mmCIF file of C-alpha atoms in Angstrom:
data_model
loop_
_atom_site.group_PDB
_atom_site.id
_atom_site.type_symbol
_atom_site.label_atom_id
_atom_site.label_comp_id
_atom_site.label_asym_id
_atom_site.label_seq_id
_atom_site.Cartn_x
_atom_site.Cartn_y
_atom_site.Cartn_z
ATOM 1 C CA MET A 1 137.990 29.463 32.054
ATOM 2 C CA ASN A 2 137.713 26.326 29.936
ATOM 3 C CA ASN A 3 134.487 24.516 30.888
ATOM 4 C CA TYR A 4 134.032 26.460 34.101
ATOM 5 C CA GLN A 5 130.955 28.619 34.602
ATOM 6 C CA ALA A 6 131.318 32.359 35.035
ATOM 7 C CA VAL A 7 131.811 33.541 38.612
ATOM 8 C CA ASP A 8 130.805 36.964 39.868
ATOM 9 C CA VAL A 9 131.541 38.545 43.240
ATOM 10 C CA VAL A 10 129.041 40.545 45.298
ATOM 11 C CA ILE A 11 130.279 42.883 48.045
ATOM 12 C CA SER A 12 128.073 44.765 50.501
ATOM 13 C CA TRP A 13 129.590 48.127 51.357
ATOM 14 C CA VAL A 14 128.735 51.286 53.261
ATOM 15 C CA ASP A 15 130.712 54.375 54.160
ATOM 16 C CA GLY A 16 129.370 55.279 57.562
ATOM 17 C CA ASN A 17 131.543 58.412 57.635
ATOM 18 C CA ASP A 18 129.553 59.932 54.781
ATOM 19 C CA PRO A 19 127.498 62.903 56.112
ATOM 20 C CA ALA A 20 124.602 61.926 53.854
ATOM 21 C CA HIS A 21 124.521 58.435 55.368
ATOM 22 C CA LYS A 22 124.666 59.851 58.893
ATOM 23 C CA GLN A 23 121.775 62.172 58.102
ATOM 24 C CA LYS A 24 119.711 59.368 56.546
ATOM 25 C CA ILE A 25 120.099 57.001 59.492
ATOM 26 C CA GLN A 26 119.418 59.507 62.282
ATOM 27 C CA PRO A 27 115.580 59.555 62.159
ATOM 28 C CA PHE A 28 115.421 55.783 62.633
ATOM 29 C CA LEU A 29 117.816 55.424 65.580
ATOM 30 C CA ASP A 30 116.704 55.076 69.163
ATOM 31 C CA SER A 31 118.968 55.257 72.212
ATOM 32 C CA GLN A 32 119.447 51.486 72.417
ATOM 33 C CA SER A 33 120.337 51.135 68.748
ATOM 34 C CA ARG A 34 122.907 53.911 68.936
ATOM 35 C CA LYS A 35 124.897 52.309 71.747
ATOM 36 C CA SER A 36 124.566 48.665 70.677
ATOM 37 C CA ASP A 37 127.308 47.533 68.292
ATOM 38 C CA ASP A 38 125.325 44.404 67.478
ATOM 39 C CA ILE A 39 122.356 46.489 66.237
ATOM 40 C CA ALA A 40 123.418 49.875 64.896
ATOM 41 C CA GLY A 41 126.567 50.997 66.676
ATOM 42 C CA SER A 42 128.939 53.114 64.616
ATOM 43 C CA THR A 43 131.322 50.198 63.997
ATOM 44 C CA ARG A 44 128.605 48.458 61.924
ATOM 45 C CA TYR A 45 129.055 51.202 59.322
ATOM 46 C CA GLY A 46 132.596 52.396 59.976
ATOM 47 C CA SER A 47 134.925 52.451 56.980
ATOM 48 C CA VAL A 48 138.693 52.921 56.842
ATOM 49 C CA GLY A 49 139.102 52.033 53.188
ATOM 50 C CA GLU A 50 138.773 48.247 53.523
ATOM 51 C CA ILE A 51 136.913 48.088 50.196
ATOM 52 C CA PHE A 52 140.112 48.989 48.286
ATOM 53 C CA TYR A 53 141.983 46.063 49.829
ATOM 54 C CA CYS A 54 139.053 43.689 49.394
ATOM 55 C CA ILE A 55 138.856 44.594 45.697
ATOM 56 C CA ALA A 56 142.644 44.336 45.308
ATOM 57 C CA SER A 57 142.587 40.862 46.839
ATOM 58 C CA ILE A 58 140.126 39.665 44.187
ATOM 59 C CA TYR A 59 142.045 41.230 41.304
ATOM 60 C CA ARG A 60 145.322 39.814 42.576
ATOM 61 C CA PHE A 61 144.299 36.332 43.721
ATOM 62 C CA ALA A 62 141.069 35.440 41.867
ATOM 63 C CA PRO A 63 141.635 36.708 38.313
ATOM 64 C CA PHE A 64 139.063 34.213 36.974
ATOM 65 C CA VAL A 65 136.231 36.365 38.406
ATOM 66 C CA ARG A 66 134.069 37.861 35.668
ATOM 67 C CA LYS A 67 132.522 40.846 37.420
ATOM 68 C CA ILE A 68 132.323 42.500 40.842
ATOM 69 C CA PHE A 69 129.020 44.000 42.005
ATOM 70 C CA ILE A 70 129.237 46.433 44.936
ATOM 71 C CA ILE A 71 125.940 46.943 46.762
ATOM 72 C CA SER A 72 125.570 50.408 48.276
ATOM 73 C CA ASP A 73 123.017 53.023 49.241
ATOM 74 C CA LYS A 74 123.539 56.017 46.938
ATOM 75 C CA GLN A 75 127.294 55.748 47.551
ATOM 76 C CA ASN A 76 130.293 55.060 45.338
ATOM 77 C CA PRO A 77 133.776 54.075 46.589
ATOM 78 C CA CYS A 78 135.307 55.631 43.423
ATOM 79 C CA LEU A 79 137.627 52.772 42.527
ATOM 80 C CA ASP A 80 138.343 53.564 38.873
ATOM 81 C CA GLU A 81 141.621 55.401 39.384
ATOM 82 C CA PHE A 82 142.813 52.822 41.910
ATOM 83 C CA ILE A 83 142.079 49.938 39.521
ATOM 84 C CA GLN A 84 143.651 51.700 36.567
ATOM 85 C CA GLU A 85 146.857 52.395 38.485
ATOM 86 C CA ASN A 86 147.242 48.956 40.068
ATOM 87 C CA PHE A 87 145.516 46.511 37.706
ATOM 88 C CA PRO A 88 145.449 48.148 34.270
ATOM 89 C CA GLU A 89 145.490 44.822 32.400
ATOM 90 C CA SER A 90 142.674 43.158 34.328
ATOM 91 C CA LYS A 91 139.387 42.449 32.560
ATOM 92 C CA ILE A 92 137.311 42.175 35.758
ATOM 93 C CA GLU A 93 134.476 44.697 35.584
ATOM 94 C CA ILE A 94 132.983 46.585 38.531
ATOM 95 C CA GLU A 95 129.368 47.715 38.821
ATOM 96 C CA ILE A 96 127.759 49.679 41.657
ATOM 97 C CA VAL A 97 124.287 48.355 42.554
ATOM 98 C CA ASP A 98 121.968 50.553 44.589
ATOM 99 C CA HIS A 99 119.689 49.231 47.333
ATOM 100 C CA SER A 100 116.710 50.372 45.278
ATOM 101 C CA VAL A 101 117.660 47.845 42.576
ATOM 102 C CA ILE A 102 117.781 44.751 44.781
ATOM 103 C CA PHE A 103 114.726 45.905 46.784
ATOM 104 C CA ARG A 104 112.678 46.602 43.645
ATOM 105 C CA GLY A 105 109.043 45.826 44.416
ATOM 106 C CA TYR A 106 109.802 46.112 48.125
ATOM 107 C CA GLU A 107 110.815 49.769 48.251
ATOM 108 C CA LYS A 108 108.628 50.334 51.314
ATOM 109 C CA TYR A 109 111.346 48.684 53.408
ATOM 110 C CA LEU A 110 113.933 51.283 52.354
ATOM 111 C CA PRO A 111 116.081 52.820 53.604
ATOM 112 C CA VAL A 112 117.674 49.811 55.275
ATOM 113 C CA PHE A 113 120.789 49.741 57.462
ATOM 114 C CA ASN A 114 120.929 46.015 58.012
ATOM 115 C CA SER A 115 123.395 43.674 56.316
ATOM 116 C CA ARG A 116 121.222 40.607 56.924
ATOM 117 C CA ALA A 117 118.367 42.187 55.009
ATOM 118 C CA ILE A 118 120.713 43.188 52.189
ATOM 119 C CA GLU A 119 122.262 39.710 51.997
ATOM 120 C CA THR A 120 118.801 38.229 51.508
ATOM 121 C CA CYS A 121 118.468 40.257 48.291
ATOM 122 C CA THR A 122 121.824 39.646 46.608
ATOM 123 C CA PHE A 123 120.425 37.095 44.160
ATOM 124 C CA ARG A 124 118.165 39.820 42.720
ATOM 125 C CA ILE A 125 121.035 41.768 41.115
ATOM 126 C CA PRO A 126 120.313 42.126 37.370
ATOM 127 C CA GLY A 127 122.869 40.347 35.188
ATOM 128 C CA LEU A 128 124.319 38.354 38.078
ATOM 129 C CA SER A 129 125.899 35.022 37.119
ATOM 130 C CA GLU A 130 124.466 31.725 38.394
ATOM 131 C CA ASN A 131 127.621 31.172 40.441
ATOM 132 C CA TYR A 132 128.486 34.152 42.623
ATOM 133 C CA VAL A 133 130.571 34.638 45.743
ATOM 134 C CA TYR A 134 129.416 36.930 48.532
ATOM 135 C CA PHE A 135 131.949 39.096 50.408
ATOM 136 C CA ASN A 136 131.743 41.627 53.180
ATOM 137 C CA ASP A 137 134.195 44.452 52.576
ATOM 138 C CA ASP A 138 136.403 43.212 55.427
ATOM 139 C CA PHE A 139 136.907 39.822 53.755
ATOM 140 C CA PHE A 140 140.255 39.466 52.000
ATOM 141 C CA LEU A 141 141.930 36.829 49.862
ATOM 142 C CA VAL A 142 145.553 36.567 50.944
ATOM 143 C CA ARG A 143 146.864 33.858 48.612
ATOM 144 C CA PRO A 144 145.940 32.695 45.105
ATOM 145 C CA LEU A 145 142.627 30.883 44.653
ATOM 146 C CA LYS A 146 141.425 28.458 42.026
ATOM 147 C CA TYR A 147 137.903 28.101 40.698
ATOM 148 C CA GLU A 148 137.743 24.752 42.531
ATOM 149 C CA ASP A 149 138.241 26.481 45.877
ATOM 150 C CA TRP A 150 134.638 27.655 45.506
ATOM 151 C CA TYR A 151 132.932 25.396 42.940
ATOM 152 C CA ARG A 152 133.439 21.810 41.859
ATOM 153 C CA GLY A 153 131.062 20.818 39.113
ATOM 154 C CA GLU A 154 127.530 21.430 40.362
ATOM 155 C CA LYS A 155 128.666 21.422 43.983
ATOM 156 C CA ILE A 156 129.895 24.266 46.152
ATOM 157 C CA VAL A 157 132.715 24.163 48.695
ATOM 158 C CA ALA A 158 131.094 24.755 52.087
ATOM 159 C CA TYR A 159 133.662 26.138 54.517
ATOM 160 C CA GLY A 160 132.576 25.596 58.100
ATOM 161 C CA HIS A 161 131.484 22.912 60.560
ATOM 162 C CA TRP A 162 128.425 21.468 62.283
ATOM 163 C CA ARG A 163 127.373 22.575 65.767
ATOM 164 C CA SER A 164 124.686 21.534 68.221
ATOM 165 C CA ILE A 165 121.586 23.723 68.315
ATOM 166 C CA LEU A 166 120.723 22.565 71.842
ATOM 167 C CA LEU A 167 124.160 23.311 73.280
ATOM 168 C CA ASP A 168 124.423 26.744 71.707
ATOM 169 C CA ARG A 169 120.869 27.630 72.749
ATOM 170 C CA LEU A 170 121.847 26.828 76.328
ATOM 171 C CA LEU A 171 124.911 29.040 75.970
ATOM 172 C CA TRP A 172 122.636 31.818 74.712
ATOM 173 C CA PHE A 173 120.410 31.586 77.796
ATOM 174 C CA ILE A 174 123.352 32.107 80.125
ATOM 175 C CA LYS A 175 124.767 34.930 78.018
ATOM 176 C CA PRO A 176 124.729 38.171 80.060
ATOM 177 C CA MET A 177 122.569 41.109 79.024
ATOM 178 C CA LYS A 178 124.261 44.083 77.376
ATOM 179 C CA ASN A 179 122.646 47.506 76.906
ATOM 180 C CA GLY A 180 119.333 46.069 78.065
ATOM 181 C CA HIS A 181 119.157 43.068 75.722
ATOM 182 C CA LYS A 182 120.841 39.808 74.826
ATOM 183 C CA PRO A 183 123.487 40.610 72.171
ATOM 184 C CA ILE A 184 122.471 39.509 68.669
ATOM 185 C CA GLY A 185 125.329 37.187 67.852
ATOM 186 C CA PHE A 186 126.627 35.707 64.611
ATOM 187 C CA LYS A 187 125.852 32.169 65.807
ATOM 188 C CA ASP A 188 122.293 33.124 66.721
ATOM 189 C CA SER A 189 121.437 34.018 63.136
ATOM 190 C CA MET A 190 122.760 30.652 61.942
ATOM 191 C CA ILE A 191 120.671 28.782 64.505
ATOM 192 C CA THR A 192 117.635 30.759 63.375
ATOM 193 C CA SER A 193 118.386 29.684 59.796
ATOM 194 C CA ALA A 194 118.278 26.037 60.836
ATOM 195 C CA CYS A 195 115.051 26.568 62.758
ATOM 196 C CA LYS A 196 113.397 28.167 59.723
ATOM 197 C CA LEU A 197 114.061 24.877 57.916
ATOM 198 C CA ASN A 198 112.750 22.875 60.904
ATOM 199 C CA ARG A 199 116.174 21.521 61.806
ATOM 200 C CA LYS A 200 116.162 20.514 65.475
ATOM 201 C CA TRP A 201 119.585 19.170 66.330
ATOM 202 C CA ARG A 202 122.396 20.838 64.434
ATOM 203 C CA TYR A 203 123.191 23.870 62.329
ATOM 204 C CA PHE A 204 125.958 24.770 59.919
ATOM 205 C CA HIS A 205 128.433 27.232 61.405
ATOM 206 C CA LEU A 206 130.109 29.323 58.742
ATOM 207 C CA GLU A 207 133.013 31.728 59.150
ATOM 208 C CA HIS A 208 133.686 35.311 58.100
ATOM 209 C CA ILE A 209 134.912 34.253 54.670
ATOM 210 C CA PRO A 210 133.576 34.558 51.094
ATOM 211 C CA HIS A 211 130.543 32.349 50.430
ATOM 212 C CA PRO A 212 130.064 30.595 47.064
ATOM 213 C CA LEU A 213 126.352 30.831 46.187
ATOM 214 C CA LYS A 214 124.060 29.727 43.380
ATOM 215 C CA LYS A 215 121.485 32.275 42.281
ATOM 216 C CA SER A 216 118.877 29.734 41.209
ATOM 217 C CA VAL A 217 118.843 28.017 44.628
ATOM 218 C CA LEU A 218 118.049 31.224 46.519
ATOM 219 C CA GLU A 219 115.638 32.396 43.850
ATOM 220 C CA LYS A 220 113.688 29.130 43.998
ATOM 221 C CA PHE A 221 113.615 29.005 47.799
ATOM 222 C CA PHE A 222 112.368 32.561 48.263
ATOM 223 C CA THR A 223 109.828 32.185 45.448
ATOM 224 C CA GLU A 224 108.428 29.208 47.319
ATOM 225 C CA HIS A 225 108.700 30.921 50.728
ATOM 226 C CA PRO A 226 107.913 34.617 50.156
ATOM 227 C CA GLU A 227 106.948 35.062 53.797
ATOM 228 C CA LEU A 228 110.537 34.272 54.874
ATOM 229 C CA PHE A 229 111.952 36.659 52.306
ATOM 230 C CA ILE A 230 109.728 39.504 53.471
ATOM 231 C CA SER A 231 110.293 38.818 57.161
ATOM 232 C CA ASN A 232 114.071 38.971 56.689
ATOM 233 C CA ILE A 233 114.186 42.186 54.651
ATOM 234 C CA SER A 234 111.671 44.115 56.750
ATOM 235 C CA HIS A 235 113.995 45.134 59.605
ATOM 236 C CA LYS A 236 115.733 48.512 59.359
ATOM 237 C CA PHE A 237 118.420 47.296 61.757
ATOM 238 C CA ARG A 238 119.756 43.892 62.730
ATOM 239 C CA SER A 239 117.185 41.860 64.644
ATOM 240 C CA ALA A 240 117.248 38.635 66.650
ATOM 241 C CA LYS A 241 114.327 37.498 64.487
ATOM 242 C CA GLN A 242 116.450 37.423 61.348
ATOM 243 C CA PHE A 243 118.210 34.404 59.868
ATOM 244 C CA ASN A 244 121.546 34.295 58.097
ATOM 245 C CA THR A 245 120.787 33.792 54.405
ATOM 246 C CA GLN A 246 124.133 32.141 53.668
ATOM 247 C CA ALA A 247 123.712 29.644 56.536
ATOM 248 C CA LEU A 248 120.223 28.751 55.309
ATOM 249 C CA TYR A 249 121.559 28.329 51.780
ATOM 250 C CA TYR A 250 124.305 25.938 52.916
ATOM 251 C CA LEU A 251 121.690 23.762 54.623
ATOM 252 C CA LEU A 252 119.718 23.614 51.377
ATOM 253 C CA MET A 253 122.833 22.629 49.465
ATOM 254 C CA PHE A 254 123.778 19.904 51.951
ATOM 255 C CA GLU A 255 120.231 18.542 51.784
ATOM 256 C CA ALA A 256 120.531 18.332 47.988
ATOM 257 C CA ASN A 257 123.973 16.685 48.237
ATOM 258 C CA ARG A 258 125.491 19.668 46.460
ATOM 259 C CA ALA A 259 127.913 20.864 49.165
ATOM 260 C CA ILE A 260 131.410 19.645 50.000
ATOM 261 C CA LEU A 261 132.141 20.119 53.695
ATOM 262 C CA THR A 262 135.550 21.767 54.156
ATOM 263 C CA SER A 263 137.170 22.832 57.414
ATOM 264 C CA THR A 264 138.517 26.368 57.812
ATOM 265 C CA LYS A 265 141.016 25.304 60.455
ATOM 266 C CA ASN A 266 144.073 25.691 58.232
ATOM 267 C CA ASN A 267 143.038 28.150 55.533
ATOM 268 C CA PHE A 268 141.364 31.010 57.415
ATOM 269 C CA LEU A 269 142.910 33.816 59.468
ATOM 270 C CA TYR A 270 140.557 35.913 61.612
ATOM 271 C CA MET A 271 141.627 39.117 63.309
ATOM 272 C CA LYS A 272 139.794 41.589 65.496
ATOM 273 C CA PRO A 273 142.475 44.026 66.639
ATOM 274 C CA VAL A 274 140.436 45.648 69.407
ATOM 275 C CA LYS A 275 141.779 45.634 72.982
ATOM 276 C CA ARG A 276 143.975 42.660 72.189
ATOM 277 C CA GLY A 277 147.368 43.652 73.569
ATOM 278 C CA ASP A 278 150.602 44.830 72.012
ATOM 279 C CA ASN A 279 151.647 41.543 70.406
ATOM 280 C CA TYR A 280 148.327 40.570 68.820
ATOM 281 C CA VAL A 281 148.971 41.856 65.295
ATOM 282 C CA ASN A 282 152.516 40.473 65.177
ATOM 283 C CA ARG A 283 151.289 37.079 66.329
ATOM 284 C CA LYS A 284 148.594 36.973 63.649
ATOM 285 C CA GLN A 285 151.033 37.979 60.937
ATOM 286 C CA LYS A 286 153.381 35.246 62.115
ATOM 287 C CA ASP A 287 150.524 32.743 61.835
ATOM 288 C CA PHE A 288 150.104 33.779 58.209
ATOM 289 C CA LYS A 289 153.800 33.460 57.410
ATOM 290 C CA THR A 290 154.147 30.033 58.996
ATOM 291 C CA ASN A 291 150.992 28.555 57.440
ATOM 292 C CA PRO A 292 151.160 28.532 53.627
ATOM 293 C CA ASN A 293 147.596 27.142 53.442
ATOM 294 C CA ILE A 294 145.904 30.341 54.617
ATOM 295 C CA GLN A 295 143.890 31.800 51.734
ATOM 296 C CA PHE A 296 141.141 33.758 53.484
ATOM 297 C CA CYS A 297 141.364 36.564 56.010
ATOM 298 C CA CYS A 298 138.877 38.759 57.843
ATOM 299 C CA ILE A 299 139.891 41.827 59.809
ATOM 300 C CA GLY A 300 136.894 42.850 61.876
ATOM 301 C CA SER A 301 136.266 46.247 63.468
ATOM 302 C CA LEU A 302 139.404 47.765 61.965
ATOM 303 C CA ASP A 303 137.873 51.195 62.581
ATOM 304 C CA MET A 304 138.117 50.510 66.340
ATOM 305 C CA ALA A 305 141.770 49.447 66.275
ATOM 306 C CA THR A 306 144.541 51.757 67.454
ATOM 307 C CA GLU A 307 146.005 53.921 64.728
ATOM 308 C CA LYS A 308 149.272 51.982 65.054
ATOM 309 C CA ASN A 309 147.611 48.584 64.564
ATOM 310 C CA ARG A 310 145.374 49.839 61.782
ATOM 311 C CA THR A 311 148.303 51.304 59.859
ATOM 312 C CA GLU A 312 150.366 48.168 60.393
ATOM 313 C CA LEU A 313 147.593 45.881 59.096
ATOM 314 C CA LEU A 314 146.760 48.010 56.071
ATOM 315 C CA ASN A 315 150.432 48.229 55.152
ATOM 316 C CA TRP A 316 150.630 44.444 55.505
ATOM 317 C CA LEU A 317 147.759 44.021 53.038
ATOM 318 C CA LYS A 318 149.284 46.618 50.730
ATOM 319 C CA THR A 319 152.494 44.579 50.615
ATOM 320 C CA ILE A 320 150.642 41.309 49.960
ATOM 321 C CA TYR A 321 148.768 42.833 47.007
ATOM 322 C CA ASN A 322 151.679 44.986 45.785
ATOM 323 C CA ILE A 323 149.456 48.039 45.388
ATOM 324 C CA LYS A 324 149.748 51.794 45.608
ATOM 325 C CA LEU A 325 147.091 53.572 47.583
#
């Protein structure tokens, strides 16, 4: 990689169909959590094999990555055969990291079923490179990436835009109740991040795309603010009290003049194929074909899509990555 620093990838993953996972989560669920998708509904943990496509996208389109760490809770997606068949020449390593490793010293908060708590601990992975990119397993690269798409010197590429805290707080107040509470939205966690840093007017709105992070920045911040670290990892399930670690990190990087603001308008394709109509998937695929700048894709709640749409989208990804599965 010439003078470039090593880049690792971290992916949070859970197989909610695993009987052991279902048994582990049951004692902690109440009736509200069970029926609330924003807290602990089944779609938060549903898996239809997205991890294979996420991994394939990195092998195919980001070959400069050094290592992939997959965070799980006593689970293993068993990728060895898949990698050997489809990417036998690749030198990218894969390591499974258990929750107990990143929560070492804080084991009393385990088990945890909360991605925001897990994301707060990613920098604690042993052997993790200074530069690392965080993925959810439904994030996919769909065209080739360069190192500079994530890092440029000591700066990171910050994909997103600024939004008004006041305006979005007002929108939250008029948001209707659902299952007895205000839904815990993606934007809300970003606003909370800004508030934790005493920002009053605007927050950084990120998208469902990979996030280029620097281990030392998070390590330093949470060493200096242990109370914020503990408060964010102490919730078994998603809570309105939690902040988005990546959004907080971006604010720190902008403050230090180490972030390059970059719009996602032309390079990001988001899909949520749930109750969208017959032409939704075709329209999204057409958007991809007609826009050669799209590099990032997220397909949310694929487990809730119709079997037809799910099959169509997975076959589409399979064709893009030229893989057998």
